[in-house]
Amino acid sequence: MTTTNNATEEELRFDDSGLNTWTDEERFEVTRERLAEYAAATNDPIPAHCSGDVASPVFAIVPVFEALLVPAVDVLPVELIPRVVHGEQDFHFHRPIRPGDKLVSRGKMIGYEGL
């Protein structure tokens, strides 16, 4: 893939050796304050979310964000990181996220498409 930068053509190289490699575990401790802050930031009107009693389902991106970013850095040219849009992710919900939970996540990049 190539990109034009200030009328100079520069070759950007992806490193496929980083594909299908799990990241180290990322740990995240859930707090009532963090859940309430997320609800406020996303204009969530549900009382249990606003009080921090339970996380909204979309909060699940917060603890896994680092685990999703690390594999991208290992594969993509650093110049493209600000332009990255992920195509998909899988979340497997076993129960609601609650204050006091200690969550562990990891990620891997399984492919890419330069557009």
mmCIF file of N, CA and C in Angstrom:
data_model
loop_
_atom_site.group_PDB
_atom_site.id
_atom_site.type_symbol
_atom_site.label_atom_id
_atom_site.label_comp_id
_atom_site.label_asym_id
_atom_site.label_seq_id
_atom_site.Cartn_x
_atom_site.Cartn_y
_atom_site.Cartn_z
ATOM 1 N N MET A 1 0.840 -1.165 0.000
ATOM 2 C CA MET A 1 0.000 0.000 0.000
ATOM 3 C C MET A 1 0.885 1.227 0.000
ATOM 4 N N THR A 2 0.493 2.241 -0.707
ATOM 5 C CA THR A 2 1.242 3.492 -0.709
ATOM 6 C C THR A 2 0.314 4.634 -0.340
ATOM 7 N N THR A 3 0.908 5.711 0.113
ATOM 8 C CA THR A 3 0.153 6.916 0.430
ATOM 9 C C THR A 3 0.966 8.109 -0.030
ATOM 10 N N THR A 4 0.291 9.205 -0.353
ATOM 11 C CA THR A 4 0.981 10.416 -0.772
ATOM 12 C C THR A 4 1.014 11.385 0.394
ATOM 13 N N ASN A 5 2.200 11.895 0.689
ATOM 14 C CA ASN A 5 2.392 12.812 1.792
ATOM 15 C C ASN A 5 3.231 13.975 1.301
ATOM 16 N N ASN A 6 2.637 15.188 1.246
ATOM 17 C CA ASN A 6 3.341 16.371 0.752
ATOM 18 C C ASN A 6 3.958 16.141 -0.619
ATOM 19 N N ALA A 7 3.177 15.569 -1.513
ATOM 20 C CA ALA A 7 3.593 15.305 -2.892
ATOM 21 C C ALA A 7 4.756 14.334 -2.987
ATOM 22 N N THR A 8 5.115 13.672 -1.899
ATOM 23 C CA THR A 8 6.166 12.662 -1.917
ATOM 24 C C THR A 8 5.511 11.319 -1.684
ATOM 25 N N GLU A 9 5.797 10.357 -2.567
ATOM 26 C CA GLU A 9 5.209 9.045 -2.387
ATOM 27 C C GLU A 9 6.080 8.232 -1.449
ATOM 28 N N GLU A 10 5.443 7.629 -0.460
ATOM 29 C CA GLU A 10 6.156 6.878 0.563
ATOM 30 C C GLU A 10 5.520 5.498 0.667
ATOM 31 N N GLU A 11 6.328 4.468 0.702
ATOM 32 C CA GLU A 11 5.835 3.096 0.840
ATOM 33 C C GLU A 11 5.600 2.780 2.309
ATOM 34 N N LEU A 12 4.406 2.324 2.615
ATOM 35 C CA LEU A 12 4.069 1.926 3.971
ATOM 36 C C LEU A 12 4.007 0.415 4.014
ATOM 37 N N ARG A 13 4.701 -0.183 4.950
ATOM 38 C CA ARG A 13 4.780 -1.641 5.027
ATOM 39 C C ARG A 13 4.082 -2.170 6.274
ATOM 40 N N PHE A 14 3.294 -3.210 6.064
ATOM 41 C CA PHE A 14 2.635 -3.914 7.150
ATOM 42 C C PHE A 14 3.518 -5.088 7.545
ATOM 43 N N ASP A 15 3.509 -5.444 8.817
ATOM 44 C CA ASP A 15 4.322 -6.553 9.319
ATOM 45 C C ASP A 15 3.411 -7.728 9.657
ATOM 46 N N ASP A 16 3.263 -8.650 8.714
ATOM 47 C CA ASP A 16 2.369 -9.793 8.900
ATOM 48 C C ASP A 16 2.815 -10.732 10.019
ATOM 49 N N SER A 17 4.045 -10.611 10.490
ATOM 50 C CA SER A 17 4.501 -11.510 11.558
ATOM 51 C C SER A 17 3.737 -11.269 12.857
ATOM 52 N N GLY A 18 3.072 -10.109 12.972
ATOM 53 C CA GLY A 18 2.295 -9.814 14.167
ATOM 54 C C GLY A 18 0.871 -10.354 14.127
ATOM 55 N N LEU A 19 0.462 -10.905 12.995
ATOM 56 C CA LEU A 19 -0.892 -11.454 12.893
ATOM 57 C C LEU A 19 -1.029 -12.739 13.705
ATOM 58 N N ASN A 20 -2.234 -12.975 14.202
ATOM 59 C CA ASN A 20 -2.574 -14.199 14.945
ATOM 60 C C ASN A 20 -1.701 -14.435 16.170
ATOM 61 N N THR A 21 -1.219 -13.368 16.766
ATOM 62 C CA THR A 21 -0.405 -13.455 17.974
ATOM 63 C C THR A 21 -1.162 -12.798 19.120
ATOM 64 N N TRP A 22 -1.455 -13.565 20.155
ATOM 65 C CA TRP A 22 -2.173 -13.025 21.297
ATOM 66 C C TRP A 22 -1.318 -12.022 22.056
ATOM 67 N N THR A 23 -1.948 -10.970 22.549
ATOM 68 C CA THR A 23 -1.263 -10.006 23.405
ATOM 69 C C THR A 23 -1.117 -10.603 24.810
ATOM 70 N N ASP A 24 -0.298 -9.964 25.615
ATOM 71 C CA ASP A 24 -0.260 -10.307 27.036
ATOM 72 C C ASP A 24 -1.604 -9.925 27.644
ATOM 73 N N GLU A 25 -1.895 -10.474 28.791
ATOM 74 C CA GLU A 25 -3.148 -10.156 29.463
ATOM 75 C C GLU A 25 -3.154 -8.701 29.940
ATOM 76 N N GLU A 26 -4.269 -8.043 29.741
ATOM 77 C CA GLU A 26 -4.502 -6.694 30.264
ATOM 78 C C GLU A 26 -5.493 -6.833 31.413
ATOM 79 N N ARG A 27 -5.183 -6.235 32.547
ATOM 80 C CA ARG A 27 -6.058 -6.344 33.723
ATOM 81 C C ARG A 27 -6.743 -5.013 33.984
ATOM 82 N N PHE A 28 -7.993 -5.089 34.407
ATOM 83 C CA PHE A 28 -8.810 -3.898 34.620
ATOM 84 C C PHE A 28 -9.721 -4.136 35.814
ATOM 85 N N GLU A 29 -9.649 -3.255 36.807
ATOM 86 C CA GLU A 29 -10.533 -3.363 37.964
ATOM 87 C C GLU A 29 -11.691 -2.384 37.797
ATOM 88 N N VAL A 30 -12.895 -2.893 37.866
ATOM 89 C CA VAL A 30 -14.106 -2.104 37.649
ATOM 90 C C VAL A 30 -14.489 -1.396 38.950
ATOM 91 N N THR A 31 -14.738 -0.097 38.836
ATOM 92 C CA THR A 31 -15.207 0.677 39.992
ATOM 93 C C THR A 31 -16.571 1.285 39.678
ATOM 94 N N ARG A 32 -17.328 1.521 40.724
ATOM 95 C CA ARG A 32 -18.641 2.158 40.586
ATOM 96 C C ARG A 32 -18.487 3.525 39.911
ATOM 97 N N GLU A 33 -17.446 4.271 40.304
ATOM 98 C CA GLU A 33 -17.214 5.603 39.736
ATOM 99 C C GLU A 33 -16.959 5.518 38.226
ATOM 100 N N ARG A 34 -16.171 4.559 37.835
ATOM 101 C CA ARG A 34 -15.844 4.404 36.405
ATOM 102 C C ARG A 34 -17.096 4.074 35.595
ATOM 103 N N LEU A 35 -17.954 3.218 36.139
ATOM 104 C CA LEU A 35 -19.196 2.865 35.445
ATOM 105 C C LEU A 35 -20.111 4.086 35.317
ATOM 106 N N ALA A 36 -20.234 4.856 36.394
ATOM 107 C CA ALA A 36 -21.077 6.052 36.371
ATOM 108 C C ALA A 36 -20.513 7.101 35.410
ATOM 109 N N GLU A 37 -19.190 7.275 35.400
ATOM 110 C CA GLU A 37 -18.561 8.226 34.477
ATOM 111 C C GLU A 37 -18.819 7.834 33.029
ATOM 112 N N TYR A 38 -18.733 6.551 32.739
ATOM 113 C CA TYR A 38 -18.978 6.078 31.369
ATOM 114 C C TYR A 38 -20.437 6.334 30.986
ATOM 115 N N ALA A 39 -21.356 6.048 31.890
ATOM 116 C CA ALA A 39 -22.775 6.295 31.620
ATOM 117 C C ALA A 39 -23.011 7.777 31.326
ATOM 118 N N ALA A 40 -22.404 8.650 32.122
ATOM 119 C CA ALA A 40 -22.554 10.095 31.910
ATOM 120 C C ALA A 40 -21.960 10.523 30.570
ATOM 121 N N ALA A 41 -20.795 9.983 30.241
ATOM 122 C CA ALA A 41 -20.111 10.359 28.997
ATOM 123 C C ALA A 41 -20.863 9.907 27.755
ATOM 124 N N THR A 42 -21.647 8.846 27.899
ATOM 125 C CA THR A 42 -22.380 8.311 26.744
ATOM 126 C C THR A 42 -23.866 8.669 26.791
ATOM 127 N N ASN A 43 -24.229 9.596 27.694
ATOM 128 C CA ASN A 43 -25.631 10.030 27.832
ATOM 129 C C ASN A 43 -26.583 8.860 28.059
ATOM 130 N N ASP A 44 -26.149 7.915 28.843
ATOM 131 C CA ASP A 44 -26.937 6.725 29.158
ATOM 132 C C ASP A 44 -27.973 7.101 30.227
ATOM 133 N N PRO A 45 -29.264 6.950 29.954
ATOM 134 C CA PRO A 45 -30.286 7.356 30.914
ATOM 135 C C PRO A 45 -30.704 6.262 31.914
ATOM 136 N N ILE A 46 -30.161 5.072 31.800
ATOM 137 C CA ILE A 46 -30.608 3.957 32.635
ATOM 138 C C ILE A 46 -30.080 4.147 34.059
ATOM 139 N N PRO A 47 -30.981 4.209 35.052
ATOM 140 C CA PRO A 47 -30.566 4.498 36.441
ATOM 141 C C PRO A 47 -29.472 3.574 36.986
ATOM 142 N N ALA A 48 -29.540 2.280 36.717
ATOM 143 C CA ALA A 48 -28.521 1.349 37.232
ATOM 144 C C ALA A 48 -27.147 1.631 36.630
ATOM 145 N N HIS A 49 -27.105 2.135 35.416
ATOM 146 C CA HIS A 49 -25.833 2.499 34.791
ATOM 147 C C HIS A 49 -25.332 3.821 35.370
ATOM 148 N N CYS A 50 -26.232 4.798 35.513
ATOM 149 C CA CYS A 50 -25.854 6.123 36.033
ATOM 150 C C CYS A 50 -25.325 6.047 37.467
ATOM 151 N N SER A 51 -25.853 5.137 38.255
ATOM 152 C CA SER A 51 -25.415 5.003 39.645
ATOM 153 C C SER A 51 -24.163 4.132 39.773
ATOM 154 N N GLY A 52 -23.782 3.466 38.683
ATOM 155 C CA GLY A 52 -22.607 2.602 38.725
ATOM 156 C C GLY A 52 -22.882 1.240 39.325
ATOM 157 N N ASP A 53 -24.152 0.858 39.435
ATOM 158 C CA ASP A 53 -24.492 -0.469 39.980
ATOM 159 C C ASP A 53 -24.132 -1.588 39.008
ATOM 160 N N VAL A 54 -24.237 -1.299 37.724
ATOM 161 C CA VAL A 54 -23.952 -2.290 36.685
ATOM 162 C C VAL A 54 -23.524 -1.538 35.425
ATOM 163 N N ALA A 55 -22.684 -2.155 34.636
ATOM 164 C CA ALA A 55 -22.193 -1.524 33.408
ATOM 165 C C ALA A 55 -23.191 -1.681 32.275
ATOM 166 N N SER A 56 -23.223 -0.683 31.409
ATOM 167 C CA SER A 56 -23.974 -0.856 30.164
ATOM 168 C C SER A 56 -23.192 -1.861 29.318
ATOM 169 N N PRO A 57 -23.839 -2.590 28.436
ATOM 170 C CA PRO A 57 -23.109 -3.561 27.604
ATOM 171 C C PRO A 57 -21.974 -2.935 26.795
ATOM 172 N N VAL A 58 -22.150 -1.683 26.367
ATOM 173 C CA VAL A 58 -21.126 -1.030 25.545
ATOM 174 C C VAL A 58 -19.876 -0.695 26.358
ATOM 175 N N PHE A 59 -19.988 -0.630 27.689
ATOM 176 C CA PHE A 59 -18.827 -0.386 28.547
ATOM 177 C C PHE A 59 -17.752 -1.446 28.318
ATOM 178 N N ALA A 60 -18.125 -2.607 27.816
ATOM 179 C CA ALA A 60 -17.174 -3.710 27.622
ATOM 180 C C ALA A 60 -15.975 -3.322 26.763
ATOM 181 N N ILE A 61 -16.079 -2.266 25.962
ATOM 182 C CA ILE A 61 -14.937 -1.834 25.147
ATOM 183 C C ILE A 61 -13.837 -1.221 26.014
ATOM 184 N N VAL A 62 -14.198 -0.628 27.143
ATOM 185 C CA VAL A 62 -13.219 0.084 27.979
ATOM 186 C C VAL A 62 -12.109 -0.836 28.479
ATOM 187 N N PRO A 63 -12.421 -1.958 29.125
ATOM 188 C CA PRO A 63 -11.333 -2.793 29.642
ATOM 189 C C PRO A 63 -10.524 -3.519 28.569
ATOM 190 N N VAL A 64 -11.065 -3.652 27.363
ATOM 191 C CA VAL A 64 -10.340 -4.399 26.329
ATOM 192 C C VAL A 64 -9.633 -3.496 25.320
ATOM 193 N N PHE A 65 -9.796 -2.186 25.455
ATOM 194 C CA PHE A 65 -9.254 -1.264 24.460
ATOM 195 C C PHE A 65 -7.751 -1.447 24.247
ATOM 196 N N GLU A 66 -6.987 -1.516 25.330
ATOM 197 C CA GLU A 66 -5.528 -1.701 25.208
ATOM 198 C C GLU A 66 -5.196 -3.007 24.492
ATOM 199 N N ALA A 67 -5.915 -4.067 24.833
ATOM 200 C CA ALA A 67 -5.652 -5.372 24.217
ATOM 201 C C ALA A 67 -5.969 -5.361 22.725
ATOM 202 N N LEU A 68 -6.833 -4.456 22.285
ATOM 203 C CA LEU A 68 -7.132 -4.339 20.860
ATOM 204 C C LEU A 68 -6.120 -3.440 20.143
ATOM 205 N N LEU A 69 -5.580 -2.468 20.859
ATOM 206 C CA LEU A 69 -4.643 -1.525 20.250
ATOM 207 C C LEU A 69 -3.256 -2.133 20.047
ATOM 208 N N VAL A 70 -2.781 -2.901 21.009
ATOM 209 C CA VAL A 70 -1.419 -3.450 20.953
ATOM 210 C C VAL A 70 -1.162 -4.262 19.682
ATOM 211 N N PRO A 71 -2.046 -5.180 19.279
ATOM 212 C CA PRO A 71 -1.749 -5.943 18.069
ATOM 213 C C PRO A 71 -1.719 -5.072 16.813
ATOM 214 N N ALA A 72 -2.516 -4.002 16.792
ATOM 215 C CA ALA A 72 -2.494 -3.106 15.637
ATOM 216 C C ALA A 72 -1.137 -2.433 15.508
ATOM 217 N N VAL A 73 -0.570 -2.028 16.631
ATOM 218 C CA VAL A 73 0.745 -1.376 16.630
ATOM 219 C C VAL A 73 1.822 -2.341 16.127
ATOM 220 N N ASP A 74 1.655 -3.622 16.399
ATOM 221 C CA ASP A 74 2.642 -4.612 15.961
ATOM 222 C C ASP A 74 2.566 -4.921 14.470
ATOM 223 N N VAL A 75 1.443 -4.635 13.828
ATOM 224 C CA VAL A 75 1.252 -5.000 12.419
ATOM 225 C C VAL A 75 1.283 -3.790 11.487
ATOM 226 N N LEU A 76 0.657 -2.712 11.885
ATOM 227 C CA LEU A 76 0.485 -1.554 11.007
ATOM 228 C C LEU A 76 1.684 -0.619 11.023
ATOM 229 N N PRO A 77 1.909 0.076 9.923
ATOM 230 C CA PRO A 77 2.912 1.148 9.940
ATOM 231 C C PRO A 77 2.474 2.213 10.948
ATOM 232 N N VAL A 78 3.373 2.685 11.757
ATOM 233 C CA VAL A 78 3.048 3.633 12.821
ATOM 234 C C VAL A 78 2.351 4.880 12.269
ATOM 235 N N GLU A 79 2.665 5.260 11.035
ATOM 236 C CA GLU A 79 2.042 6.445 10.443
ATOM 237 C C GLU A 79 0.532 6.282 10.247
ATOM 238 N N LEU A 80 0.071 5.044 10.184
ATOM 239 C CA LEU A 80 -1.355 4.790 9.943
ATOM 240 C C LEU A 80 -2.186 4.638 11.215
ATOM 241 N N ILE A 81 -1.558 4.557 12.362
ATOM 242 C CA ILE A 81 -2.293 4.312 13.611
ATOM 243 C C ILE A 81 -3.437 5.318 13.809
ATOM 244 N N PRO A 82 -3.236 6.623 13.557
ATOM 245 C CA PRO A 82 -4.362 7.550 13.750
ATOM 246 C C PRO A 82 -5.534 7.301 12.799
ATOM 247 N N ARG A 83 -5.315 6.553 11.734
ATOM 248 C CA ARG A 83 -6.365 6.312 10.740
ATOM 249 C C ARG A 83 -7.026 4.946 10.864
ATOM 250 N N VAL A 84 -6.644 4.182 11.864
ATOM 251 C CA VAL A 84 -7.149 2.817 12.001
ATOM 252 C C VAL A 84 -8.625 2.823 12.376
ATOM 253 N N VAL A 85 -9.377 2.023 11.657
ATOM 254 C CA VAL A 85 -10.769 1.756 11.985
ATOM 255 C C VAL A 85 -10.887 0.240 12.037
ATOM 256 N N HIS A 86 -11.261 -0.296 13.189
ATOM 257 C CA HIS A 86 -11.340 -1.747 13.280
ATOM 258 C C HIS A 86 -12.609 -2.227 12.586
ATOM 259 N N GLY A 87 -12.505 -3.396 11.999
ATOM 260 C CA GLY A 87 -13.624 -3.942 11.245
ATOM 261 C C GLY A 87 -14.605 -4.704 12.099
ATOM 262 N N GLU A 88 -14.112 -5.381 13.097
ATOM 263 C CA GLU A 88 -15.011 -6.134 13.960
ATOM 264 C C GLU A 88 -14.273 -6.566 15.210
ATOM 265 N N GLN A 89 -15.053 -6.941 16.191
ATOM 266 C CA GLN A 89 -14.527 -7.523 17.412
ATOM 267 C C GLN A 89 -15.594 -8.460 17.929
ATOM 268 N N ASP A 90 -15.193 -9.404 18.715
ATOM 269 C CA ASP A 90 -16.140 -10.340 19.311
ATOM 270 C C ASP A 90 -16.172 -10.115 20.813
ATOM 271 N N PHE A 91 -17.345 -9.938 21.352
ATOM 272 C CA PHE A 91 -17.551 -9.882 22.787
ATOM 273 C C PHE A 91 -18.402 -11.081 23.169
ATOM 274 N N HIS A 92 -18.002 -11.768 24.196
ATOM 275 C CA HIS A 92 -18.773 -12.899 24.716
ATOM 276 C C HIS A 92 -19.221 -12.522 26.119
ATOM 277 N N PHE A 93 -20.518 -12.225 26.283
ATOM 278 C CA PHE A 93 -21.057 -11.801 27.568
ATOM 279 C C PHE A 93 -21.516 -13.023 28.353
ATOM 280 N N HIS A 94 -20.988 -13.184 29.542
ATOM 281 C CA HIS A 94 -21.383 -14.285 30.411
ATOM 282 C C HIS A 94 -22.285 -13.802 31.545
ATOM 283 N N ARG A 95 -22.111 -12.520 31.907
ATOM 284 C CA ARG A 95 -22.930 -11.897 32.941
ATOM 285 C C ARG A 95 -22.635 -10.397 32.897
ATOM 286 N N PRO A 96 -23.450 -9.594 33.557
ATOM 287 C CA PRO A 96 -23.184 -8.152 33.564
ATOM 288 C C PRO A 96 -21.867 -7.817 34.274
ATOM 289 N N ILE A 97 -21.248 -6.734 33.856
ATOM 290 C CA ILE A 97 -20.049 -6.216 34.517
ATOM 291 C C ILE A 97 -20.512 -5.377 35.697
ATOM 292 N N ARG A 98 -19.893 -5.613 36.870
ATOM 293 C CA ARG A 98 -20.300 -4.927 38.102
ATOM 294 C C ARG A 98 -19.082 -4.349 38.832
ATOM 295 N N PRO A 99 -19.310 -3.367 39.696
ATOM 296 C CA PRO A 99 -18.201 -2.827 40.495
ATOM 297 C C PRO A 99 -17.514 -3.945 41.274
ATOM 298 N N GLY A 100 -16.202 -3.863 41.357
ATOM 299 C CA GLY A 100 -15.421 -4.877 42.059
ATOM 300 C C GLY A 100 -14.919 -5.988 41.157
ATOM 301 N N ASP A 101 -15.471 -6.099 39.944
ATOM 302 C CA ASP A 101 -14.987 -7.120 39.016
ATOM 303 C C ASP A 101 -13.543 -6.822 38.628
ATOM 304 N N LYS A 102 -12.770 -7.866 38.519
ATOM 305 C CA LYS A 102 -11.392 -7.759 38.033
ATOM 306 C C LYS A 102 -11.367 -8.504 36.703
ATOM 307 N N LEU A 103 -11.279 -7.747 35.616
ATOM 308 C CA LEU A 103 -11.398 -8.305 34.276
ATOM 309 C C LEU A 103 -10.033 -8.501 33.642
ATOM 310 N N VAL A 104 -9.919 -9.547 32.854
ATOM 311 C CA VAL A 104 -8.682 -9.848 32.132
ATOM 312 C C VAL A 104 -9.042 -9.999 30.667
ATOM 313 N N SER A 105 -8.292 -9.326 29.810
ATOM 314 C CA SER A 105 -8.549 -9.441 28.378
ATOM 315 C C SER A 105 -7.235 -9.588 27.633
ATOM 316 N N ARG A 106 -7.339 -10.086 26.445
ATOM 317 C CA ARG A 106 -6.209 -10.140 25.522
ATOM 318 C C ARG A 106 -6.787 -10.107 24.124
ATOM 319 N N GLY A 107 -5.963 -9.754 23.160
ATOM 320 C CA GLY A 107 -6.442 -9.633 21.801
ATOM 321 C C GLY A 107 -5.413 -10.116 20.803
ATOM 322 N N LYS A 108 -5.869 -10.290 19.573
ATOM 323 C CA LYS A 108 -4.965 -10.584 18.474
ATOM 324 C C LYS A 108 -5.551 -10.017 17.201
ATOM 325 N N MET A 109 -4.689 -9.621 16.320
ATOM 326 C CA MET A 109 -5.102 -9.115 15.011
ATOM 327 C C MET A 109 -5.073 -10.285 14.043
ATOM 328 N N ILE A 110 -6.199 -10.518 13.383
ATOM 329 C CA ILE A 110 -6.270 -11.671 12.496
ATOM 330 C C ILE A 110 -6.215 -11.300 11.021
ATOM 331 N N GLY A 111 -6.210 -10.010 10.727
ATOM 332 C CA GLY A 111 -6.112 -9.592 9.339
ATOM 333 C C GLY A 111 -6.223 -8.090 9.228
ATOM 334 N N TYR A 112 -6.066 -7.590 8.023
ATOM 335 C CA TYR A 112 -6.200 -6.159 7.754
ATOM 336 C C TYR A 112 -6.498 -5.960 6.283
ATOM 337 N N GLU A 113 -7.009 -4.801 5.994
ATOM 338 C CA GLU A 113 -7.247 -4.404 4.608
ATOM 339 C C GLU A 113 -6.896 -2.947 4.496
ATOM 340 N N GLY A 114 -5.960 -2.611 3.661
ATOM 341 C CA GLY A 114 -5.581 -1.223 3.443
ATOM 342 C C GLY A 114 -6.489 -0.611 2.391
ATOM 343 N N LEU A 115 -7.128 0.476 2.745
ATOM 344 C CA LEU A 115 -8.032 1.157 1.812
ATOM 345 C C LEU A 115 -7.548 2.551 1.531
#
